[in-house]
Structures are given as C-alpha cells and as structure tokens.
JSON list of C-alpha atoms in Angstrom, two decimals:
[
{"chain": "A", "resi": 139, "resn": "UNK", "atom": "CA", "xyz": [169.35, 89.31, 226.13]},
{"chain": "A", "resi": 140, "resn": "UNK", "atom": "CA", "xyz": [165.61, 89.97, 226.08]},
{"chain": "A", "resi": 141, "resn": "UNK", "atom": "CA", "xyz": [166.20, 93.42, 224.60]},
{"chain": "A", "resi": 142, "resn": "UNK", "atom": "CA", "xyz": [168.33, 91.93, 221.80]},
{"chain": "A", "resi": 143, "resn": "UNK", "atom": "CA", "xyz": [165.66, 89.31, 221.00]},
{"chain": "A", "resi": 144, "resn": "UNK", "atom": "CA", "xyz": [162.93, 91.97, 221.05]},
{"chain": "A", "resi": 145, "resn": "UNK", "atom": "CA", "xyz": [164.89, 94.13, 218.63]},
{"chain": "A", "resi": 146, "resn": "UNK", "atom": "CA", "xyz": [165.54, 91.16, 216.32]},
{"chain": "A", "resi": 147, "resn": "UNK", "atom": "CA", "xyz": [161.85, 90.19, 216.27]},
{"chain": "A", "resi": 148, "resn": "UNK", "atom": "CA", "xyz": [160.87, 93.80, 215.68]},
{"chain": "A", "resi": 149, "resn": "UNK", "atom": "CA", "xyz": [163.26, 94.09, 212.70]},
{"chain": "A", "resi": 150, "resn": "UNK", "atom": "CA", "xyz": [162.04, 90.79, 211.22]},
{"chain": "A", "resi": 151, "resn": "UNK", "atom": "CA", "xyz": [158.44, 91.98, 211.58]},
{"chain": "A", "resi": 152, "resn": "UNK", "atom": "CA", "xyz": [159.21, 95.30, 209.91]},
{"chain": "A", "resi": 153, "resn": "UNK", "atom": "CA", "xyz": [161.00, 93.57, 207.04]},
{"chain": "A", "resi": 154, "resn": "UNK", "atom": "CA", "xyz": [158.19, 91.06, 206.51]},
{"chain": "A", "resi": 155, "resn": "UNK", "atom": "CA", "xyz": [155.56, 93.79, 206.24]},
{"chain": "A", "resi": 156, "resn": "UNK", "atom": "CA", "xyz": [157.57, 96.19, 204.06]},
{"chain": "A", "resi": 157, "resn": "UNK", "atom": "CA", "xyz": [156.34, 97.35, 200.69]},
{"chain": "A", "resi": 158, "resn": "UNK", "atom": "CA", "xyz": [157.15, 95.38, 197.55]},
{"chain": "A", "resi": 159, "resn": "UNK", "atom": "CA", "xyz": [158.76, 98.23, 195.62]},
{"chain": "A", "resi": 160, "resn": "UNK", "atom": "CA", "xyz": [161.94, 100.12, 196.42]},
{"chain": "A", "resi": 161, "resn": "UNK", "atom": "CA", "xyz": [164.56, 102.36, 194.84]},
{"chain": "A", "resi": 162, "resn": "UNK", "atom": "CA", "xyz": [162.31, 104.25, 192.43]},
{"chain": "A", "resi": 163, "resn": "UNK", "atom": "CA", "xyz": [163.68, 107.15, 190.42]},
{"chain": "A", "resi": 164, "resn": "UNK", "atom": "CA", "xyz": [162.66, 109.28, 187.46]},
{"chain": "A", "resi": 165, "resn": "UNK", "atom": "CA", "xyz": [163.83, 112.06, 185.18]},
{"chain": "A", "resi": 166, "resn": "UNK", "atom": "CA", "xyz": [161.97, 114.46, 182.91]},
{"chain": "A", "resi": 167, "resn": "UNK", "atom": "CA", "xyz": [163.59, 115.81, 179.74]},
{"chain": "A", "resi": 168, "resn": "UNK", "atom": "CA", "xyz": [163.30, 118.74, 179.57]},
{"chain": "A", "resi": 169, "resn": "UNK", "atom": "CA", "xyz": [162.58, 119.67, 183.17]},
{"chain": "A", "resi": 170, "resn": "UNK", "atom": "CA", "xyz": [159.40, 121.70, 183.84]},
{"chain": "A", "resi": 171, "resn": "UNK", "atom": "CA", "xyz": [157.53, 124.02, 183.96]},
{"chain": "A", "resi": 172, "resn": "UNK", "atom": "CA", "xyz": [155.74, 123.32, 180.69]},
{"chain": "A", "resi": 173, "resn": "UNK", "atom": "CA", "xyz": [153.75, 125.27, 178.10]},
{"chain": "A", "resi": 174, "resn": "UNK", "atom": "CA", "xyz": [151.26, 124.01, 175.48]},
{"chain": "A", "resi": 175, "resn": "UNK", "atom": "CA", "xyz": [153.03, 122.00, 172.78]},
{"chain": "A", "resi": 176, "resn": "UNK", "atom": "CA", "xyz": [156.04, 121.00, 174.92]},
{"chain": "A", "resi": 177, "resn": "UNK", "atom": "CA", "xyz": [157.10, 117.39, 174.35]},
{"chain": "A", "resi": 178, "resn": "UNK", "atom": "CA", "xyz": [158.46, 115.65, 177.45]},
{"chain": "A", "resi": 179, "resn": "UNK", "atom": "CA", "xyz": [160.34, 112.36, 177.77]},
{"chain": "A", "resi": 180, "resn": "UNK", "atom": "CA", "xyz": [159.77, 110.57, 181.08]},
{"chain": "A", "resi": 181, "resn": "UNK", "atom": "CA", "xyz": [162.30, 108.00, 182.26]},
{"chain": "A", "resi": 182, "resn": "UNK", "atom": "CA", "xyz": [161.36, 105.79, 185.23]},
{"chain": "A", "resi": 183, "resn": "UNK", "atom": "CA", "xyz": [163.26, 103.05, 187.06]},
{"chain": "A", "resi": 184, "resn": "UNK", "atom": "CA", "xyz": [162.01, 100.63, 189.68]},
{"chain": "A", "resi": 185, "resn": "UNK", "atom": "CA", "xyz": [165.19, 99.33, 191.29]},
{"chain": "A", "resi": 186, "resn": "UNK", "atom": "CA", "xyz": [163.72, 96.33, 193.10]},
{"chain": "A", "resi": 187, "resn": "UNK", "atom": "CA", "xyz": [160.45, 94.40, 193.40]},
{"chain": "A", "resi": 188, "resn": "UNK", "atom": "CA", "xyz": [160.11, 91.91, 196.23]},
{"chain": "A", "resi": 189, "resn": "UNK", "atom": "CA", "xyz": [156.69, 90.30, 196.17]},
{"chain": "A", "resi": 190, "resn": "UNK", "atom": "CA", "xyz": [154.91, 89.30, 199.38]},
{"chain": "A", "resi": 191, "resn": "UNK", "atom": "CA", "xyz": [153.57, 85.71, 199.38]},
{"chain": "A", "resi": 192, "resn": "UNK", "atom": "CA", "xyz": [155.23, 84.97, 196.03]},
{"chain": "A", "resi": 193, "resn": "UNK", "atom": "CA", "xyz": [153.32, 87.71, 194.23]},
{"chain": "A", "resi": 194, "resn": "UNK", "atom": "CA", "xyz": [155.11, 88.71, 191.04]},
{"chain": "A", "resi": 195, "resn": "UNK", "atom": "CA", "xyz": [155.22, 92.09, 189.34]},
{"chain": "A", "resi": 196, "resn": "UNK", "atom": "CA", "xyz": [152.56, 92.28, 186.63]},
{"chain": "A", "resi": 197, "resn": "UNK", "atom": "CA", "xyz": [151.97, 95.84, 185.42]},
{"chain": "A", "resi": 198, "resn": "UNK", "atom": "CA", "xyz": [153.11, 99.46, 185.40]},
{"chain": "A", "resi": 199, "resn": "UNK", "atom": "CA", "xyz": [150.20, 101.90, 185.07]},
{"chain": "A", "resi": 200, "resn": "UNK", "atom": "CA", "xyz": [150.86, 105.49, 183.99]},
{"chain": "A", "resi": 201, "resn": "UNK", "atom": "CA", "xyz": [148.57, 108.12, 185.52]},
{"chain": "A", "resi": 202, "resn": "UNK", "atom": "CA", "xyz": [148.47, 111.52, 183.79]},
{"chain": "A", "resi": 203, "resn": "UNK", "atom": "CA", "xyz": [146.73, 114.78, 184.54]},
{"chain": "A", "resi": 204, "resn": "UNK", "atom": "CA", "xyz": [144.25, 116.18, 182.00]},
{"chain": "A", "resi": 205, "resn": "UNK", "atom": "CA", "xyz": [146.84, 118.60, 180.57]},
{"chain": "A", "resi": 206, "resn": "UNK", "atom": "CA", "xyz": [148.79, 115.82, 178.83]},
{"chain": "A", "resi": 207, "resn": "UNK", "atom": "CA", "xyz": [148.13, 114.24, 175.44]},
{"chain": "A", "resi": 208, "resn": "UNK", "atom": "CA", "xyz": [149.86, 111.92, 172.93]},
{"chain": "A", "resi": 209, "resn": "UNK", "atom": "CA", "xyz": [151.15, 109.30, 175.40]},
{"chain": "A", "resi": 210, "resn": "UNK", "atom": "CA", "xyz": [153.71, 107.28, 173.41]},
{"chain": "A", "resi": 211, "resn": "UNK", "atom": "CA", "xyz": [155.79, 104.35, 174.71]},
{"chain": "A", "resi": 212, "resn": "UNK", "atom": "CA", "xyz": [159.53, 104.49, 173.98]},
{"chain": "A", "resi": 213, "resn": "UNK", "atom": "CA", "xyz": [161.26, 101.80, 176.06]},
{"chain": "A", "resi": 214, "resn": "UNK", "atom": "CA", "xyz": [159.49, 98.83, 177.69]},
{"chain": "A", "resi": 215, "resn": "UNK", "atom": "CA", "xyz": [160.71, 97.49, 181.05]},
{"chain": "A", "resi": 216, "resn": "UNK", "atom": "CA", "xyz": [163.30, 94.74, 180.92]},
{"chain": "A", "resi": 217, "resn": "UNK", "atom": "CA", "xyz": [162.83, 91.29, 182.41]},
{"chain": "A", "resi": 218, "resn": "UNK", "atom": "CA", "xyz": [166.21, 90.43, 183.99]},
{"chain": "A", "resi": 219, "resn": "UNK", "atom": "CA", "xyz": [166.29, 86.77, 185.05]},
{"chain": "A", "resi": 220, "resn": "UNK", "atom": "CA", "xyz": [162.48, 86.63, 184.99]},
{"chain": "A", "resi": 221, "resn": "UNK", "atom": "CA", "xyz": [159.77, 84.33, 183.71]},
{"chain": "A", "resi": 222, "resn": "UNK", "atom": "CA", "xyz": [159.41, 83.59, 180.01]},
{"chain": "A", "resi": 223, "resn": "UNK", "atom": "CA", "xyz": [157.21, 86.25, 178.48]},
{"chain": "A", "resi": 224, "resn": "UNK", "atom": "CA", "xyz": [157.22, 89.89, 177.43]},
{"chain": "A", "resi": 225, "resn": "UNK", "atom": "CA", "xyz": [155.98, 93.35, 178.38]},
{"chain": "A", "resi": 226, "resn": "UNK", "atom": "CA", "xyz": [153.02, 94.54, 176.30]},
{"chain": "A", "resi": 227, "resn": "UNK", "atom": "CA", "xyz": [151.95, 98.19, 175.93]},
{"chain": "A", "resi": 228, "resn": "UNK", "atom": "CA", "xyz": [148.24, 98.64, 176.57]},
{"chain": "A", "resi": 229, "resn": "UNK", "atom": "CA", "xyz": [146.02, 101.70, 176.60]},
{"chain": "A", "resi": 230, "resn": "UNK", "atom": "CA", "xyz": [143.37, 99.67, 178.45]},
{"chain": "A", "resi": 231, "resn": "UNK", "atom": "CA", "xyz": [143.04, 96.06, 179.58]},
{"chain": "A", "resi": 232, "resn": "UNK", "atom": "CA", "xyz": [140.52, 94.32, 181.79]},
{"chain": "A", "resi": 233, "resn": "UNK", "atom": "CA", "xyz": [142.04, 91.26, 183.46]},
{"chain": "A", "resi": 234, "resn": "UNK", "atom": "CA", "xyz": [139.91, 88.07, 183.73]},
{"chain": "A", "resi": 235, "resn": "UNK", "atom": "CA", "xyz": [139.20, 88.82, 187.41]},
{"chain": "A", "resi": 236, "resn": "UNK", "atom": "CA", "xyz": [137.75, 92.23, 186.44]},
{"chain": "A", "resi": 237, "resn": "UNK", "atom": "CA", "xyz": [140.70, 94.47, 187.37]},
{"chain": "A", "resi": 238, "resn": "UNK", "atom": "CA", "xyz": [140.79, 97.42, 184.95]},
{"chain": "A", "resi": 239, "resn": "UNK", "atom": "CA", "xyz": [144.25, 98.58, 183.90]},
{"chain": "A", "resi": 240, "resn": "UNK", "atom": "CA", "xyz": [145.88, 101.13, 181.64]},
{"chain": "A", "resi": 241, "resn": "UNK", "atom": "CA", "xyz": [147.56, 102.85, 180.09]},
{"chain": "A", "resi": 242, "resn": "UNK", "atom": "CA", "xyz": [150.98, 101.28, 180.65]},
{"chain": "A", "resi": 243, "resn": "UNK", "atom": "CA", "xyz": [152.94, 98.05, 180.34]},
{"chain": "A", "resi": 244, "resn": "UNK", "atom": "CA", "xyz": [151.65, 94.67, 181.49]},
{"chain": "A", "resi": 245, "resn": "UNK", "atom": "CA", "xyz": [153.61, 91.44, 181.56]},
{"chain": "A", "resi": 246, "resn": "UNK", "atom": "CA", "xyz": [152.32, 88.53, 179.47]},
{"chain": "A", "resi": 247, "resn": "UNK", "atom": "CA", "xyz": [153.66, 85.33, 181.06]},
{"chain": "A", "resi": 248, "resn": "UNK", "atom": "CA", "xyz": [154.21, 82.68, 178.37]},
{"chain": "A", "resi": 249, "resn": "UNK", "atom": "CA", "xyz": [154.16, 79.84, 180.92]},
{"chain": "A", "resi": 250, "resn": "UNK", "atom": "CA", "xyz": [151.08, 80.59, 183.02]},
{"chain": "A", "resi": 251, "resn": "UNK", "atom": "CA", "xyz": [148.47, 83.06, 181.79]},
{"chain": "A", "resi": 252, "resn": "UNK", "atom": "CA", "xyz": [147.57, 85.64, 184.40]},
{"chain": "A", "resi": 253, "resn": "UNK", "atom": "CA", "xyz": [150.90, 85.54, 186.23]},
{"chain": "A", "resi": 254, "resn": "UNK", "atom": "CA", "xyz": [153.46, 88.32, 186.20]},
{"chain": "A", "resi": 255, "resn": "UNK", "atom": "CA", "xyz": [157.22, 87.92, 185.97]},
{"chain": "A", "resi": 256, "resn": "UNK", "atom": "CA", "xyz": [159.44, 86.45, 188.67]},
{"chain": "A", "resi": 257, "resn": "UNK", "atom": "CA", "xyz": [162.09, 89.12, 187.97]},
{"chain": "A", "resi": 258, "resn": "UNK", "atom": "CA", "xyz": [163.07, 91.40, 190.86]},
{"chain": "A", "resi": 259, "resn": "UNK", "atom": "CA", "xyz": [164.33, 94.10, 188.49]},
{"chain": "A", "resi": 260, "resn": "UNK", "atom": "CA", "xyz": [165.65, 96.57, 187.93]},
{"chain": "A", "resi": 261, "resn": "UNK", "atom": "CA", "xyz": [162.93, 97.74, 185.56]},
{"chain": "A", "resi": 262, "resn": "UNK", "atom": "CA", "xyz": [163.63, 100.83, 183.43]},
{"chain": "A", "resi": 263, "resn": "UNK", "atom": "CA", "xyz": [161.13, 102.31, 181.00]},
{"chain": "A", "resi": 264, "resn": "UNK", "atom": "CA", "xyz": [160.40, 105.56, 179.18]},
{"chain": "A", "resi": 265, "resn": "UNK", "atom": "CA", "xyz": [157.58, 107.29, 177.36]},
{"chain": "A", "resi": 266, "resn": "UNK", "atom": "CA", "xyz": [156.81, 110.65, 175.75]},
{"chain": "A", "resi": 267, "resn": "UNK", "atom": "CA", "xyz": [153.90, 112.99, 176.40]},
{"chain": "A", "resi": 268, "resn": "UNK", "atom": "CA", "xyz": [152.86, 116.35, 175.00]},
{"chain": "A", "resi": 269, "resn": "UNK", "atom": "CA", "xyz": [151.29, 119.31, 176.77]},
{"chain": "A", "resi": 270, "resn": "UNK", "atom": "CA", "xyz": [147.86, 119.69, 175.21]},
{"chain": "A", "resi": 271, "resn": "UNK", "atom": "CA", "xyz": [146.78, 122.98, 173.61]},
{"chain": "A", "resi": 272, "resn": "UNK", "atom": "CA", "xyz": [144.91, 124.97, 176.23]},
{"chain": "A", "resi": 273, "resn": "UNK", "atom": "CA", "xyz": [144.21, 128.46, 177.54]},
{"chain": "A", "resi": 274, "resn": "UNK", "atom": "CA", "xyz": [143.90, 127.32, 181.16]},
{"chain": "A", "resi": 275, "resn": "UNK", "atom": "CA", "xyz": [146.42, 126.02, 183.74]},
{"chain": "A", "resi": 276, "resn": "UNK", "atom": "CA", "xyz": [145.44, 122.34, 183.35]},
{"chain": "A", "resi": 277, "resn": "UNK", "atom": "CA", "xyz": [146.80, 119.62, 185.65]},
{"chain": "A", "resi": 278, "resn": "UNK", "atom": "CA", "xyz": [150.11, 118.10, 184.50]},
{"chain": "A", "resi": 279, "resn": "UNK", "atom": "CA", "xyz": [150.59, 115.49, 187.22]},
{"chain": "A", "resi": 280, "resn": "UNK", "atom": "CA", "xyz": [152.47, 112.28, 186.35]},
{"chain": "A", "resi": 281, "resn": "UNK", "atom": "CA", "xyz": [152.61, 109.15, 188.52]},
{"chain": "A", "resi": 282, "resn": "UNK", "atom": "CA", "xyz": [153.23, 105.42, 188.09]},
{"chain": "A", "resi": 283, "resn": "UNK", "atom": "CA", "xyz": [151.52, 102.57, 189.93]},
{"chain": "A", "resi": 284, "resn": "UNK", "atom": "CA", "xyz": [153.05, 99.10, 190.15]},
{"chain": "A", "resi": 285, "resn": "UNK", "atom": "CA", "xyz": [150.67, 96.14, 190.36]},
{"chain": "A", "resi": 286, "resn": "UNK", "atom": "CA", "xyz": [151.42, 92.54, 191.29]},
{"chain": "A", "resi": 287, "resn": "UNK", "atom": "CA", "xyz": [149.64, 89.45, 189.98]},
{"chain": "A", "resi": 288, "resn": "UNK", "atom": "CA", "xyz": [147.50, 89.11, 193.10]},
{"chain": "A", "resi": 289, "resn": "UNK", "atom": "CA", "xyz": [146.11, 92.61, 192.50]},
{"chain": "A", "resi": 290, "resn": "UNK", "atom": "CA", "xyz": [145.39, 91.81, 188.85]},
{"chain": "A", "resi": 291, "resn": "UNK", "atom": "CA", "xyz": [143.75, 88.50, 189.74]},
{"chain": "A", "resi": 292, "resn": "UNK", "atom": "CA", "xyz": [146.30, 86.00, 188.44]},
{"chain": "A", "resi": 293, "resn": "UNK", "atom": "CA", "xyz": [147.50, 84.76, 191.85]},
{"chain": "A", "resi": 294, "resn": "UNK", "atom": "CA", "xyz": [145.26, 84.20, 194.84]},
{"chain": "A", "resi": 295, "resn": "UNK", "atom": "CA", "xyz": [147.79, 84.09, 197.68]},
{"chain": "A", "resi": 296, "resn": "UNK", "atom": "CA", "xyz": [146.50, 87.13, 199.62]},
{"chain": "A", "resi": 297, "resn": "UNK", "atom": "CA", "xyz": [148.66, 89.65, 201.41]},
{"chain": "A", "resi": 298, "resn": "UNK", "atom": "CA", "xyz": [149.35, 91.50, 198.19]},
{"chain": "A", "resi": 299, "resn": "UNK", "atom": "CA", "xyz": [151.40, 94.60, 197.97]},
{"chain": "A", "resi": 300, "resn": "UNK", "atom": "CA", "xyz": [149.51, 97.82, 198.23]},
{"chain": "A", "resi": 301, "resn": "UNK", "atom": "CA", "xyz": [152.20, 100.30, 197.28]},
{"chain": "A", "resi": 302, "resn": "UNK", "atom": "CA", "xyz": [151.23, 103.91, 196.69]},
{"chain": "A", "resi": 303, "resn": "UNK", "atom": "CA", "xyz": [151.65, 105.52, 193.29]},
{"chain": "A", "resi": 304, "resn": "UNK", "atom": "CA", "xyz": [155.10, 106.99, 192.68]},
{"chain": "A", "resi": 305, "resn": "UNK", "atom": "CA", "xyz": [154.77, 110.71, 192.03]},
{"chain": "A", "resi": 306, "resn": "UNK", "atom": "CA", "xyz": [156.96, 111.94, 189.17]},
{"chain": "A", "resi": 307, "resn": "UNK", "atom": "CA", "xyz": [155.67, 115.48, 188.58]},
{"chain": "A", "resi": 308, "resn": "UNK", "atom": "CA", "xyz": [153.11, 117.90, 189.96]},
{"chain": "A", "resi": 309, "resn": "UNK", "atom": "CA", "xyz": [152.43, 121.07, 188.09]},
{"chain": "A", "resi": 310, "resn": "UNK", "atom": "CA", "xyz": [150.10, 122.93, 185.79]},
{"chain": "A", "resi": 311, "resn": "UNK", "atom": "CA", "xyz": [150.33, 124.24, 182.24]},
{"chain": "A", "resi": 312, "resn": "UNK", "atom": "CA", "xyz": [152.14, 127.57, 182.17]},
{"chain": "A", "resi": 313, "resn": "UNK", "atom": "CA", "xyz": [150.14, 129.87, 179.93]},
{"chain": "A", "resi": 314, "resn": "UNK", "atom": "CA", "xyz": [152.38, 132.35, 178.10]},
{"chain": "A", "resi": 315, "resn": "UNK", "atom": "CA", "xyz": [151.21, 135.94, 178.41]},
{"chain": "A", "resi": 316, "resn": "UNK", "atom": "CA", "xyz": [149.32, 137.35, 175.46]},
{"chain": "A", "resi": 317, "resn": "UNK", "atom": "CA", "xyz": [151.23, 140.27, 174.03]},
{"chain": "A", "resi": 318, "resn": "UNK", "atom": "CA", "xyz": [149.38, 142.79, 171.93]},
{"chain": "A", "resi": 319, "resn": "UNK", "atom": "CA", "xyz": [150.69, 145.84, 170.13]},
{"chain": "A", "resi": 320, "resn": "UNK", "atom": "CA", "xyz": [149.60, 149.32, 170.96]},
{"chain": "A", "resi": 321, "resn": "UNK", "atom": "CA", "xyz": [146.35, 150.45, 169.43]},
{"chain": "A", "resi": 322, "resn": "UNK", "atom": "CA", "xyz": [146.56, 153.74, 167.53]},
{"chain": "A", "resi": 323, "resn": "UNK", "atom": "CA", "xyz": [143.37, 155.78, 167.38]},
{"chain": "A", "resi": 324, "resn": "UNK", "atom": "CA", "xyz": [143.37, 158.27, 164.51]}
]
C-alpha cells in the first residue's frame, strides 16, 4: 500500500511541476536547405497550454537567425473558448512591467489589460520569411517562444512557466557554386 501511495504522490508531483506547453509541431514549405532569395512559409501549432497558478498564454515570439529577412505574418493564432480580445502582430513591444517582446503575436485582453487569454488552445499560426541575399553561410535558425502573462508582467501569481524555445529549423544559407566559363587566351 505504501508503494502505491508513493507512486501516486510522485505522479501528482510530476504533473504539478510539468511545463505549460505541450504538443508542438511545425512544417516548413518548402523544406530546406535554402539559398538566397528562397521564400519559406512556416506553420506552427501549439496543441495545448496549461498555465501554472492561473497564468494565461500571452505571446508567441519568433526568433530568427541573421540569414532571414522580410518576416511577414500570414495567420494569427486562434482563441478557442478564450477571453474576449484578439491577437496583435508586433515587431516590438515593451510591456508595462518592462518585458521586451517581439517580433510575434501578443494577445490583447479586452477585459483586463495586461492579461493573456484563458484559452488552452490549440493555437495554429503561420508566417513567411525570405533568405536574405548573401555570399556567406549565414544562420537560418527558427524558433518560437511562448510567454504567459506572469512573464510579461500582467499577472503576479509567481511560479510561471519557463518553457524552452521550440526549435523549428537549424541550418545555414546554402551558397550556390559560382560557375565561370573557360578563359581563352589568344
């Protein structure tokens, strides 16, 4: 009996301290590797957000390597069964508490400024990026960070989620070989 109780308490403890985000997935169209001028559509889904201490999801930040340019939003996250408000695209935003964010989507709660959305998801979004013109194998990493309203300063109930960035792509610009014709010396 003691073993069963120990296992139950252990499982409850592991569940209580789990991360807030789960079931993340992404696709890149077209798939890499990439050369200068390639235009890539990134689709990302966060299947579930379960906030610790009633922290709500507040923002999706897109992190790009230096080899990307022309970040353009296509589809904002949904808000299934969430708080009244909307997702706003921002290149940069400083929250009232001083947290610096961007680029990406942040939720603007119409009921209480500074709070995120009570929705648990799923959240699906997409954006386009272009490989910048270059002669060097520049970094083409892509990742997304999810922030809750305690992290952004809108909710002060500690124990916030500290989920790592979700890695979508790691690679470098593929430089096409320079082809020259034969030189004739007369």
